[in-house]
mmCIF file of C-alpha atoms and ligand atoms in Angstrom:
data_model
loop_
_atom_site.group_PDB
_atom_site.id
_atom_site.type_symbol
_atom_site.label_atom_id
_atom_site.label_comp_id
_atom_site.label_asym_id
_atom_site.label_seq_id
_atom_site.Cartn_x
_atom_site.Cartn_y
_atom_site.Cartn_z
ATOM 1 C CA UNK F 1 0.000 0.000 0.000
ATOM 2 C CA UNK F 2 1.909 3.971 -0.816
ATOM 3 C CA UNK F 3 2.273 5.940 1.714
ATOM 4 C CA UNK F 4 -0.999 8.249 0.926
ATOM 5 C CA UNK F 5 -3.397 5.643 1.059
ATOM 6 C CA UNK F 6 -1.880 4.311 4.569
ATOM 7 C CA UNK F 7 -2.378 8.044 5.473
ATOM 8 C CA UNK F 8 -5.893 8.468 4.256
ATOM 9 C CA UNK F 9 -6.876 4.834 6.390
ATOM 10 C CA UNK F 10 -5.099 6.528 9.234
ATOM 11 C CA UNK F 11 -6.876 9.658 9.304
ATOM 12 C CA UNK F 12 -10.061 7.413 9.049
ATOM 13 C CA UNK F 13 -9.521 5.387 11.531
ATOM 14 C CA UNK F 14 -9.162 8.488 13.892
ATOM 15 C CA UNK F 15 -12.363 10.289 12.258
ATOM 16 C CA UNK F 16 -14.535 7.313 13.400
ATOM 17 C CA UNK F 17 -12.758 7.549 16.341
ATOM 18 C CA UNK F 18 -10.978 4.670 16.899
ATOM 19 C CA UNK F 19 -7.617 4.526 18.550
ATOM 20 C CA UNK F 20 -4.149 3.749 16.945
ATOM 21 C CA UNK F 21 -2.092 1.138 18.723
ATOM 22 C CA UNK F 22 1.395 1.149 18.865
ATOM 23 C CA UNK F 23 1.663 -2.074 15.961
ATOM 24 C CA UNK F 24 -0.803 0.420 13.837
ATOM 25 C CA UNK F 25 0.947 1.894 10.852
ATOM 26 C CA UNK F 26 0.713 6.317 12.202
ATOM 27 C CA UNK F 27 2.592 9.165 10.415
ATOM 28 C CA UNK F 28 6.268 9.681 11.771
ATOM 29 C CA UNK F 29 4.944 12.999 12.218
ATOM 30 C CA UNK F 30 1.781 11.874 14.527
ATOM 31 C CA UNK F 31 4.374 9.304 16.059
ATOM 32 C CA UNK F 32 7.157 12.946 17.069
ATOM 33 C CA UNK F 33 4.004 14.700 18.020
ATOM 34 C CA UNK F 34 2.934 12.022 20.679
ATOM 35 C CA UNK F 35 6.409 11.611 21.766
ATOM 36 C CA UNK F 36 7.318 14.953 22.423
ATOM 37 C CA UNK F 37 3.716 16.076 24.780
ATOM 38 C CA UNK F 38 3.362 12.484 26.324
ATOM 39 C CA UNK F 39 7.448 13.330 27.677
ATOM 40 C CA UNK F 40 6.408 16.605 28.476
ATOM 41 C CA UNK F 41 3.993 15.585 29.942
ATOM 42 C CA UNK F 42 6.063 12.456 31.858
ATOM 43 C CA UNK F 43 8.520 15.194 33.175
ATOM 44 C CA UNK F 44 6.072 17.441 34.585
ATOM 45 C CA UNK F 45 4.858 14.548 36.630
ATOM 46 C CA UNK F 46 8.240 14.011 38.062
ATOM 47 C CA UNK F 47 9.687 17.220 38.430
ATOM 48 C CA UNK F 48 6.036 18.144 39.662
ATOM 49 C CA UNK F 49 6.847 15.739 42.949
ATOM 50 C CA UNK F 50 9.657 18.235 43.826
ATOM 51 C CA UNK F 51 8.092 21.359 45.047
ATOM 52 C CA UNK F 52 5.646 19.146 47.093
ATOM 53 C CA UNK F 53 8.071 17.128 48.144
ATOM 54 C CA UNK F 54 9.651 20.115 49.278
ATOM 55 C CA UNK F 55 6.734 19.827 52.439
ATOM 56 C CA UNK F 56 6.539 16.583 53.378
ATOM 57 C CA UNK F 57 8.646 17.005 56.386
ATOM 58 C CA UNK F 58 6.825 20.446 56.938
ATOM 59 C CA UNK F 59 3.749 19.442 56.719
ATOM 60 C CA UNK F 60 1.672 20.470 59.816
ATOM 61 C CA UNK F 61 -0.351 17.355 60.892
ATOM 62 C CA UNK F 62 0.192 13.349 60.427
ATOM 63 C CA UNK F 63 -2.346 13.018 58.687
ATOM 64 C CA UNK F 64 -1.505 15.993 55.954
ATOM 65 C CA UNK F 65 2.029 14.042 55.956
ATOM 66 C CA UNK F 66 0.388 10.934 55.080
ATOM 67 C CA UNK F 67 -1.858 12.453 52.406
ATOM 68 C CA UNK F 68 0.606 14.468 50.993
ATOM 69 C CA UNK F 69 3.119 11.366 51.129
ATOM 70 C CA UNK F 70 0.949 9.305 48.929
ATOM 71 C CA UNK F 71 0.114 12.676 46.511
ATOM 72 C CA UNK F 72 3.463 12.736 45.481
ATOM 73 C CA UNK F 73 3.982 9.321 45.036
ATOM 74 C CA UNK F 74 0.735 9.337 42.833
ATOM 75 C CA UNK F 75 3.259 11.593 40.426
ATOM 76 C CA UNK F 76 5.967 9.428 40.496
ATOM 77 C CA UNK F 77 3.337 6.427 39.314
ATOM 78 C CA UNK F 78 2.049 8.810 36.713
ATOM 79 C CA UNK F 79 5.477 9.502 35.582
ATOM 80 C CA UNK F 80 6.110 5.838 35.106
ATOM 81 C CA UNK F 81 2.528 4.916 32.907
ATOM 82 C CA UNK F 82 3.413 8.130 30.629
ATOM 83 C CA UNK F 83 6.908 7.038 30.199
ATOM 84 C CA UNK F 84 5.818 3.576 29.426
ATOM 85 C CA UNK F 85 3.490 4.845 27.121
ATOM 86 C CA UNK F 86 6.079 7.062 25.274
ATOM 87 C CA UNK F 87 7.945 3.669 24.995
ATOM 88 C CA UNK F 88 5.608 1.853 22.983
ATOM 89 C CA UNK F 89 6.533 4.607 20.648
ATOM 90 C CA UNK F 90 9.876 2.967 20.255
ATOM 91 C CA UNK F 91 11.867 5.486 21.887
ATOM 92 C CA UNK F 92 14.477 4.673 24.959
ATOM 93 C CA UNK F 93 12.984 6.008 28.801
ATOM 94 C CA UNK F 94 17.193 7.035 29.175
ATOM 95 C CA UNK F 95 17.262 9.642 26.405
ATOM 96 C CA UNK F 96 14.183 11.173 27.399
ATOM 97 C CA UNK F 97 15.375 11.552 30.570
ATOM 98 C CA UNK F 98 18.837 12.833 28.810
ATOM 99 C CA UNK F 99 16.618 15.284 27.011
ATOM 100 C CA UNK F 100 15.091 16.257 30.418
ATOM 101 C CA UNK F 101 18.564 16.793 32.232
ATOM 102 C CA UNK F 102 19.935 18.784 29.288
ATOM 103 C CA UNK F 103 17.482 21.057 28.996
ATOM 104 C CA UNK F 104 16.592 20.191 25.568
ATOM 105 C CA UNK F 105 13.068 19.011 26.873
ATOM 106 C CA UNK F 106 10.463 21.133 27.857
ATOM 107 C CA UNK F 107 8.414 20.392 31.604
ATOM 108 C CA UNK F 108 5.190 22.137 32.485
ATOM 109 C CA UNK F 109 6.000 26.007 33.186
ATOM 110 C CA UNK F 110 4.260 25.635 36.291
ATOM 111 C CA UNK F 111 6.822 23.619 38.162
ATOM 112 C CA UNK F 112 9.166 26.527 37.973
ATOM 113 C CA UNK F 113 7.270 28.783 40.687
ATOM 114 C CA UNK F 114 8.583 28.546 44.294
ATOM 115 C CA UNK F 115 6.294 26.681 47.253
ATOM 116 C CA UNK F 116 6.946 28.876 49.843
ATOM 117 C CA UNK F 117 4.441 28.219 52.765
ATOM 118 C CA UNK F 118 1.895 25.795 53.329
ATOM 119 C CA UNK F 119 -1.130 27.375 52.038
ATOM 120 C CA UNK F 120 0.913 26.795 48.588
ATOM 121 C CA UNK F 121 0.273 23.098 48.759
ATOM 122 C CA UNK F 122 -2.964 23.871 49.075
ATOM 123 C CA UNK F 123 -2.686 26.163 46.003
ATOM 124 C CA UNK F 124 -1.254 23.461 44.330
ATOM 125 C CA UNK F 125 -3.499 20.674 44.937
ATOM 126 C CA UNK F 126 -6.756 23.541 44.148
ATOM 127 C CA UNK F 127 -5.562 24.897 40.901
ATOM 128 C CA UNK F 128 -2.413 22.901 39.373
ATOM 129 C CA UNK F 129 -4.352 19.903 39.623
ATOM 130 C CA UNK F 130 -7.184 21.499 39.109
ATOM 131 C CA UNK F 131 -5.874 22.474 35.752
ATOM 132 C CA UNK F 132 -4.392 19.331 34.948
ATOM 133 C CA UNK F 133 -7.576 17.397 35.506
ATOM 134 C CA UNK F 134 -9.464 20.079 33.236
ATOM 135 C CA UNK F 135 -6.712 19.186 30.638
ATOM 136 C CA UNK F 136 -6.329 15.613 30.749
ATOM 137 C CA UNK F 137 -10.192 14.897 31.345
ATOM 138 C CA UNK F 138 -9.812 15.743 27.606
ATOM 139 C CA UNK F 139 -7.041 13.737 26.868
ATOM 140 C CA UNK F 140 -8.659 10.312 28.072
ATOM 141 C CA UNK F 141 -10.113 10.382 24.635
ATOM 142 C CA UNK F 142 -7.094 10.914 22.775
ATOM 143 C CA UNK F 143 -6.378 9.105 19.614
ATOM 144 C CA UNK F 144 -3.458 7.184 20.955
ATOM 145 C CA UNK F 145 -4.615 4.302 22.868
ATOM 146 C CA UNK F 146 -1.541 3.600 25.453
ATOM 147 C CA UNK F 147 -1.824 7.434 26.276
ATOM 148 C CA UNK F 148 -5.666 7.506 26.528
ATOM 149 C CA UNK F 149 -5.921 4.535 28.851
ATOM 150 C CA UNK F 150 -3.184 5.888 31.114
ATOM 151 C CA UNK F 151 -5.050 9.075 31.237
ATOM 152 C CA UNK F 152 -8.360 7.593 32.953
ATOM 153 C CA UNK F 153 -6.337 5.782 35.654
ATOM 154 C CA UNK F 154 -4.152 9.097 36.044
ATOM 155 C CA UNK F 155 -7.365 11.426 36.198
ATOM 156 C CA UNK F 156 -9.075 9.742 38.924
ATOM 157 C CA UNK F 157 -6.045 9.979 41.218
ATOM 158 C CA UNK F 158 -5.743 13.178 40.181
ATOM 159 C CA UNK F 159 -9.021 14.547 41.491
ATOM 160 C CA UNK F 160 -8.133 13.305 44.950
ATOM 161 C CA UNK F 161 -5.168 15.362 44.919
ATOM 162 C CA UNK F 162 -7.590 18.522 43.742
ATOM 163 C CA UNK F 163 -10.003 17.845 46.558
ATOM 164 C CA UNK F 164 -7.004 17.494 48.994
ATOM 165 C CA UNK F 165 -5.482 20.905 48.124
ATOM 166 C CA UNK F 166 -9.105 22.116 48.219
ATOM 167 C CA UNK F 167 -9.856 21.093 51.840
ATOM 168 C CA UNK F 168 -5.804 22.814 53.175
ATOM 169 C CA UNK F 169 -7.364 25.724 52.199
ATOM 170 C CA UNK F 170 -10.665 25.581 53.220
ATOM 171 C CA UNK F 171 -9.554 24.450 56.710
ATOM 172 C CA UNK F 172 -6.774 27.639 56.460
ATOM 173 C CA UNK F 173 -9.716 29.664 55.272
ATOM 174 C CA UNK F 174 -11.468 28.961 58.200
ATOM 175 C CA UNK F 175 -8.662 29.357 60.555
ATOM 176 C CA UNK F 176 -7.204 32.706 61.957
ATOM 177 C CA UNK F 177 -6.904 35.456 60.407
ATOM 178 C CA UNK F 178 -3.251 35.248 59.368
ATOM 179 C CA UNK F 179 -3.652 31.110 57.899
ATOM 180 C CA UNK F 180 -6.459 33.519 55.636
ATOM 181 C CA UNK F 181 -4.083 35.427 54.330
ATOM 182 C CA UNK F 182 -1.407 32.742 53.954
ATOM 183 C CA UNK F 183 -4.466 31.593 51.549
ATOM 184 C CA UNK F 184 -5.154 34.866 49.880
ATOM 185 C CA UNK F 185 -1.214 35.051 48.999
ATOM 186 C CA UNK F 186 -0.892 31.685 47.982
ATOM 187 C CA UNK F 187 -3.520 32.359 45.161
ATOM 188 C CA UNK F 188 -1.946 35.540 44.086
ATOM 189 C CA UNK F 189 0.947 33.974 43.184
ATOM 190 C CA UNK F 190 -0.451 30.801 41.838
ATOM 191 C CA UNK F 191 -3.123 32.231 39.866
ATOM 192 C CA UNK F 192 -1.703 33.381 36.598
ATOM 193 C CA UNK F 193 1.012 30.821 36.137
ATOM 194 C CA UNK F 194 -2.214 28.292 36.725
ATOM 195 C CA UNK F 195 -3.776 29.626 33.843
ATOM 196 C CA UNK F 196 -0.101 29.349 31.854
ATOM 197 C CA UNK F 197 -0.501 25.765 32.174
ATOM 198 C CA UNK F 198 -2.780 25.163 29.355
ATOM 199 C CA UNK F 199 -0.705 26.815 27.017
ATOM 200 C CA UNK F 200 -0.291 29.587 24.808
ATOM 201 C CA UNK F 201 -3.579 31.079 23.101
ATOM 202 C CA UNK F 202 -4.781 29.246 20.019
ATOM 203 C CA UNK F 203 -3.749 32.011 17.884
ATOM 204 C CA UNK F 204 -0.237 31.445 18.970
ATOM 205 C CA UNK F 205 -0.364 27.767 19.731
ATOM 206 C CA UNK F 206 1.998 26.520 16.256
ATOM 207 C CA UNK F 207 1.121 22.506 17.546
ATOM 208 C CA UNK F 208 -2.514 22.810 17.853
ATOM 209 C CA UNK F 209 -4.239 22.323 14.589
ATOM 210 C CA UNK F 210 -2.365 19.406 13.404
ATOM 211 C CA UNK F 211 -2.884 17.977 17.007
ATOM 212 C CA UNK F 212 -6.412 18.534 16.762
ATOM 213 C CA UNK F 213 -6.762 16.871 13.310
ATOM 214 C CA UNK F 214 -5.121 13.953 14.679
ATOM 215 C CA UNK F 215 -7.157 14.260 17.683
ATOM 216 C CA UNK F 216 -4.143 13.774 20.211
ATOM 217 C CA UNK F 217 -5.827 16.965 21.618
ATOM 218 C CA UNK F 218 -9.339 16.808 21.862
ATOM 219 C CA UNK F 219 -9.885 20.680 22.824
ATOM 220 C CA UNK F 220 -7.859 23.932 22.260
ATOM 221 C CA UNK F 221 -5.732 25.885 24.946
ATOM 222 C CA UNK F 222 -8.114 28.300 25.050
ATOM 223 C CA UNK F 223 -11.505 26.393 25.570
ATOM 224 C CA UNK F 224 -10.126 24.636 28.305
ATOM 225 C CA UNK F 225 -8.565 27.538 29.926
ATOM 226 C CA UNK F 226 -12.012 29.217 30.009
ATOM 227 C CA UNK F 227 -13.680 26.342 31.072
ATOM 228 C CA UNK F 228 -11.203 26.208 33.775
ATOM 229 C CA UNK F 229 -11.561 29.502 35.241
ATOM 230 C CA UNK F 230 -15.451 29.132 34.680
ATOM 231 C CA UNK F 231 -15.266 25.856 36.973
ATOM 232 C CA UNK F 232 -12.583 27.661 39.702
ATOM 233 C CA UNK F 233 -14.226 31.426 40.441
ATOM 234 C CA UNK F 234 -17.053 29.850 42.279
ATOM 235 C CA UNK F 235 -14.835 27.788 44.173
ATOM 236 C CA UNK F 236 -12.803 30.566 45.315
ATOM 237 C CA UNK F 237 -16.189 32.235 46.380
ATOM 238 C CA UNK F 238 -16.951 29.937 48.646
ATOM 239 C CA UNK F 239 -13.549 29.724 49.975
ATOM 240 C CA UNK F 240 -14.388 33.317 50.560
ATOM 241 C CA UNK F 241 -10.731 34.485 48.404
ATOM 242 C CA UNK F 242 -10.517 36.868 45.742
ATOM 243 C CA UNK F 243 -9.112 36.020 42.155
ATOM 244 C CA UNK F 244 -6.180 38.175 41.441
ATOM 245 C CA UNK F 245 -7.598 39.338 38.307
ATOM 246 C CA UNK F 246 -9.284 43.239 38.796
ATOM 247 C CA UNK F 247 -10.955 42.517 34.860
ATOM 248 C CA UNK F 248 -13.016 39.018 36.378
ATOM 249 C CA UNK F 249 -16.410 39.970 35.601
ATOM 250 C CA UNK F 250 -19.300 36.780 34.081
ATOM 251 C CA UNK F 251 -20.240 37.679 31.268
ATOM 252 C CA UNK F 252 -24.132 36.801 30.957
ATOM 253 C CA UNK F 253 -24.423 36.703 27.044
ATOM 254 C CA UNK F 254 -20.969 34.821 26.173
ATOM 255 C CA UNK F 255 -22.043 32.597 29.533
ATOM 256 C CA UNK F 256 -18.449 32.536 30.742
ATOM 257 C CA UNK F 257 -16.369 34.650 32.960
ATOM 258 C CA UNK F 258 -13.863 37.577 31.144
ATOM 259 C CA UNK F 259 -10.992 37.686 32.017
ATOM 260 C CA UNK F 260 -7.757 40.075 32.203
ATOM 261 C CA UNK F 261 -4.821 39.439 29.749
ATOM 262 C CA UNK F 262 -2.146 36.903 30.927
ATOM 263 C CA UNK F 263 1.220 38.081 31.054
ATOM 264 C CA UNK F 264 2.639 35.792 28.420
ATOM 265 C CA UNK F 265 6.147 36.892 28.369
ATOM 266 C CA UNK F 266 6.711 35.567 31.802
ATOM 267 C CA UNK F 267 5.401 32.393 30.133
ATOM 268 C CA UNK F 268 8.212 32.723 27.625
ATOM 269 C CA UNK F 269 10.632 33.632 29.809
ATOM 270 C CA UNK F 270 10.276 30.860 32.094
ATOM 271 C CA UNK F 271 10.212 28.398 29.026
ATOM 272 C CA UNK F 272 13.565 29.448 28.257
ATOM 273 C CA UNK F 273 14.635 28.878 31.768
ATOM 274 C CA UNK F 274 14.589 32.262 33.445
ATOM 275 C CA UNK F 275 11.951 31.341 35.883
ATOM 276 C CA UNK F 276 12.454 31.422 39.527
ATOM 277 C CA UNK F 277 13.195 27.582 39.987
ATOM 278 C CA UNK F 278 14.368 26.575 36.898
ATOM 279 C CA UNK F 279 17.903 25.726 37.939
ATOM 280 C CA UNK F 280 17.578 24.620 40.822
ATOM 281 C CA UNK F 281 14.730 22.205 39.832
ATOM 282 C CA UNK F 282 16.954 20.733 37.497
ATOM 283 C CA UNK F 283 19.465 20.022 39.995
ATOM 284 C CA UNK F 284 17.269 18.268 42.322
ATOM 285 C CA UNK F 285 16.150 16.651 39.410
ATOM 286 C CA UNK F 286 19.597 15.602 38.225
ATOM 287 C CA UNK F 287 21.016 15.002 42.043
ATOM 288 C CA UNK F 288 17.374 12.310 42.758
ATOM 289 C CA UNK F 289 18.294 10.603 39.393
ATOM 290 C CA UNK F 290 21.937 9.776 40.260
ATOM 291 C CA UNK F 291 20.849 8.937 43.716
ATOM 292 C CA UNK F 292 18.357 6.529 42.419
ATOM 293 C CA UNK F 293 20.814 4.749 40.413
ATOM 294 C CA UNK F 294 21.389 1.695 42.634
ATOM 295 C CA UNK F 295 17.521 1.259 43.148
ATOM 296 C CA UNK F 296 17.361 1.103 38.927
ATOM 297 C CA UNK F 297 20.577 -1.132 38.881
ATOM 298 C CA UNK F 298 18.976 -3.488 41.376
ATOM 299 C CA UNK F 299 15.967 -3.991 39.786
ATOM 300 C CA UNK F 300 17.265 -4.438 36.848
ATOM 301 C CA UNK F 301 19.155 -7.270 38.387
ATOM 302 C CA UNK F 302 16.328 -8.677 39.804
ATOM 303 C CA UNK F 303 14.059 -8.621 37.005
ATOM 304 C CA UNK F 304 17.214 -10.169 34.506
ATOM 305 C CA UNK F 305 17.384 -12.977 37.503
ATOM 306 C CA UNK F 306 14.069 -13.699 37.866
ATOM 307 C CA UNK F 307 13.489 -14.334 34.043
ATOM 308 C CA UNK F 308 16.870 -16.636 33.969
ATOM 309 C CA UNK F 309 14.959 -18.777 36.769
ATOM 310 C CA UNK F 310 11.437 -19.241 34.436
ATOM 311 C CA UNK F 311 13.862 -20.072 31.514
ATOM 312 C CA UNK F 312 15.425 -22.846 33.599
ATOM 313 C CA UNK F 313 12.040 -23.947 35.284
ATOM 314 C CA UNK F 314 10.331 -23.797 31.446
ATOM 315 C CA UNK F 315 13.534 -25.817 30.139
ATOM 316 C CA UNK F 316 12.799 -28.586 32.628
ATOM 317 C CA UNK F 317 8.763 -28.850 32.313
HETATM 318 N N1 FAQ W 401 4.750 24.681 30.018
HETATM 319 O O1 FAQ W 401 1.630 24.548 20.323
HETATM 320 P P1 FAQ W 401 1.439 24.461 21.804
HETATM 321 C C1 FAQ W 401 0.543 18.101 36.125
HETATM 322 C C2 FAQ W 401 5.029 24.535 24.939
HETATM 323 S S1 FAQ W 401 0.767 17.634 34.545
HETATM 324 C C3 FAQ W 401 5.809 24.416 29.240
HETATM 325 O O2 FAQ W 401 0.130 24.898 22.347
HETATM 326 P P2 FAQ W 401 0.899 21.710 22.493
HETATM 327 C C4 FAQ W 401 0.304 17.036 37.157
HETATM 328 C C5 FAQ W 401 4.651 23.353 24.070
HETATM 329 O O3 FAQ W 401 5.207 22.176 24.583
HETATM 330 C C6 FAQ W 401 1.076 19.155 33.690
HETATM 331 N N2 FAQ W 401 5.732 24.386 27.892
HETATM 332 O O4 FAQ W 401 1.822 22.985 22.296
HETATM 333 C C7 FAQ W 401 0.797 17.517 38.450
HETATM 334 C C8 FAQ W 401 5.211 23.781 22.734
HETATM 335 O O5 FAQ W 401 6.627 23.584 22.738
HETATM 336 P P3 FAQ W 401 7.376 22.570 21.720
HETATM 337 C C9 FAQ W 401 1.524 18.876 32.342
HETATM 338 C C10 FAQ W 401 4.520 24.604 27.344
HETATM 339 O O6 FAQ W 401 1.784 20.588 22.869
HETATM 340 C C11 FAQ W 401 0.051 18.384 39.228
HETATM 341 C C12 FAQ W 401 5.007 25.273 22.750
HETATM 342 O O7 FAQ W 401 4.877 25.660 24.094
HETATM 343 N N3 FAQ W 401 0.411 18.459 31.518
HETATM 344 O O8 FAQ W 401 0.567 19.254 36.334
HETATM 345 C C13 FAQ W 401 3.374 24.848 28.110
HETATM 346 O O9 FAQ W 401 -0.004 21.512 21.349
HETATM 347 C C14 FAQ W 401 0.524 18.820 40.461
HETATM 348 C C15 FAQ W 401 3.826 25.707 21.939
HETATM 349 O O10 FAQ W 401 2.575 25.297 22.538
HETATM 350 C C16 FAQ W 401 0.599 18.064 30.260
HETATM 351 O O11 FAQ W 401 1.697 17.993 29.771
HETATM 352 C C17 FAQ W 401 3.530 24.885 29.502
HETATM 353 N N4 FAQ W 401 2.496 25.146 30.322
HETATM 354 O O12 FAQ W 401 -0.028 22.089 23.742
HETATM 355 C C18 FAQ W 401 2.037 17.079 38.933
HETATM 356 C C19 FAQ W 401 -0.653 17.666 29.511
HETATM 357 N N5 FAQ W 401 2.343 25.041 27.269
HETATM 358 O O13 FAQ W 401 7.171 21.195 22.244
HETATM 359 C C20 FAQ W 401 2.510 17.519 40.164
HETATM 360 C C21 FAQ W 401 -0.363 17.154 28.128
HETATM 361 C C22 FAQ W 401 2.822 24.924 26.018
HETATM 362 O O14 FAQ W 401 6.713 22.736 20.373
HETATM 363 C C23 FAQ W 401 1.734 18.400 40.930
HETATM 364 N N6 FAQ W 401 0.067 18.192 27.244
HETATM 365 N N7 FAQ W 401 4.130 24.669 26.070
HETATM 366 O O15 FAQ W 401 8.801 22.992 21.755
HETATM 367 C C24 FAQ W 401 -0.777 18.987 26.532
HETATM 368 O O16 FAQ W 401 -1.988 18.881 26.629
HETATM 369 C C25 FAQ W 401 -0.155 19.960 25.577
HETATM 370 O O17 FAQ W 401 1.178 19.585 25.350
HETATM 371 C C26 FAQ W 401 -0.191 21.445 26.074
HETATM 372 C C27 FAQ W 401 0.527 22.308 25.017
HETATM 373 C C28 FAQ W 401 -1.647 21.910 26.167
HETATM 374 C C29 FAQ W 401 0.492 21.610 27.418
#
C-alpha cells in the first residue's frame, strides 16, 4: 500500500474515532508529536513531585504528611505509565530523561514557581491539579490508545489530589486570620502561572491544529482555559478568596467569565529557563536521578534474575 493511502486509512480510523495502537501503521509525524507532549507531559509529573516534596517534612499534621506522602507518590506512578506509554513509541525512557537533564526538553511552566508556605500546597493541589484534571479529562479520549488509557487511571487519582489541596485551604480559610491570608497570597501567586498551564492562546499555539486533526488533543488551549476559570471562580467564592484578576467579571451573554490578559512573556521567559526555579529544579532533578541509580541497577538485576529462573524452570517442564 503507498504511503498516501496508509495516510488516508489513518486519518479514518481516527475520524470514526478509533484509537491507533502502537503495531498500527501512524505518520512519523503523529508518532514525534505524541512523543514529544506524552514526555512533556512524563517530566512534569516528576519534576512536579519536587516542590511538594519540598513539604513533606513540613507538613503540619500526620495526617496531611500521610496524604501528601501518597500525593506525590501518585506523580511518580504517573510519571512511570506516561513514560511507558512514550515507549511503545519505540523510543528509549534514558534519552528522554537525557533530554530532560539537558534542557533540551520542555516540563510544564508551572513547576518553575517557588512553594513557599503551606497554604501553597494547598494552592497546588486547588488549581495545578485542578488544571491538569481540566486538561487531561480531555485527553482520556485521545487518539493514541496507550496514552488515553493511562489518562483515565491518572485522572481519577488526580481529582483526589484537587479535593485534597481544596480542603488545606478551606480548613486555612477557616482558621485565623493570618492562615487567611497565607491563603489569599498563595492564590496571588499561583493564579496566573495556573492559567499558563494550558498553554499559549490558540492564535499562537503553532502545535494545535495538526494535534487537533489527529485528535491527540481533543480541545484547544483556550476552551479549556475558560472552562477552567469558569469551573474555579465559584470555588474561590466559597472559599471566601478573591481572584487576582481586577478585569473578572461573568459575562451573561458569552455565559463565561472575562478575564484580564495573561502576562505571556513571563510564560516565555520561564520556558527558556529564566523562571524562579528553573535551575535549581533541574538540579534536584539531576542530584534524585543519580541517587536513584542503585535502586534502577537493582531492579534491573532482579528482574534479569528472575526471568533466567522461568527459563530454567520452562527448560525442565
Ligand atoms: N509549560 O503549540 P502548543 C501536572 C510549549 S501535569 C511548558 O500549544 P501543544 C500534574 C509546548 O510544549 C502538567 N511548555 O503545544 C501535576 C510547545 O513547545 P514545543 C503537564 C509549554 O503541545 C500536578 C510550545 O509551548 N500536563 O501538572 C506549556 O499543542 C501537580 C507551543 O505550545 C501536560 O503535559 C507549559 N504550560 O499544547 C504534577 C498535559 N504550554 O514542544 C505535580 C499534556 C505549552 O513545540 C503536581 N500536554 N508549552 O517545543 C498537553 O496537553 C499539551 O502539550 C499542552 C501544550 C496543552 C500543554
Amino acid at each position: 500500500m503507498n504511503e498516501l493511502t496508509l495516510e488516508q486509512e489513518f486519518q479514518a480510523k481516527i475520524d470514526a474515532d478509533l484509537k491507533i495502537e502502537p503495531k498500527d501503521w501512524m505518520p512519523d509525524a503523529y508518532r514525534k508529536t505524541l512523543i514529544r507532549q506524552i514526555s512533556q507531559h512524563a517530566h512534569s509529573e516528576i519534576v512536579g513531585m519536587l516542590p511538594e516534596g519540598n513539604w513533606i517534612s513540613r507538613a503540619p499534621s500526620l495526617r496531611r504528611k500521610v496524604a501528601l506522602l501518597a500525593k506525590v507518590q501518585d506523580e511518580g506512578g504517573h510519571g512511570l505509565y506516561l513514560y511507558s506509554a512514550t515507549e511503545t513509541l519505540g523510543i528509549d525512557r534514558e534519552e528522554l530523561i537525557e533530554d530532560l537533564h539537558s534542557g533540551k526538553a520542555k516540563y510544564s511552566s508551572i513547576f518553575n514557581y517557588p512553594s513557599l508556605n503551606w497554604a501553597d500546597i494547598g494552592a497546588i493541589g486547588w488549581l495545578v491539579d485542578g488544571a491538569a484534571i481540566m486538561n487531561q479529562v480531555a485527553l482520556c479520549r485521545t487518539s493514541y490508545g496507550p496514552y488515553a488509557r493511562a489518562m483515565v487511571r491518572i485522572c481519577k487519582e488526580e481529582s483526589f489530589h484537587q479535593r485534597q489541596g481544596y480542603e488545606i485551604l478551606l480548613s486555612l480559610c477557616r482558621g485565623t486570620e493570618v492562615q487567611k491570608r497565607m491563603a489569599q497570597d498563595a492564590i496571588n501567586r499561583w493564579w496566573w502561572p495556573s492559567l499558563m498551564m494550558f498553554g499559549p492562546p490558540d492564535t499562537d499555539s503553532p502545535n494545535s491544529e495538526q494535534s487537533m486533526k489527529w485528535r491527540i488533543k481533543r480541545q484547544s488551549n483556550d476552551e479549556l482555559r475558560q472552562r477552567f476559570i469558569d469551573m474555579t471562580v465559584p470555588q474561590a467564592d466559597f472559599l471566601g478568596l478573591v481572584v487576582p484578576d481586577p478585569q473578572l467579571k461573568w459575562n451573561e451573554e458569552r455565559g463565561h467569565y472575562d478575564f484580564g490578559p495573561i502576562d505571556w512573556e513571563e510564560f516565555r521567559n520561564v520556558l527558556k529557563g529564566n523562571g524562579q526555579c528553573n535551575r535549581q529544579r533541574m538540579k534536584d532533578r539531576i542530584k534524585a536521578h543519580e541517587e536513584g541509580a542503585w535502586v534502577r541497577e537493582a531492579a534491573m538485576a532482579y528482574a534479569e534474575k528472575r526471568s533466567r529462573r522461568q527459563e530454567q524452570v520452562s527448560s525442565v517442564a
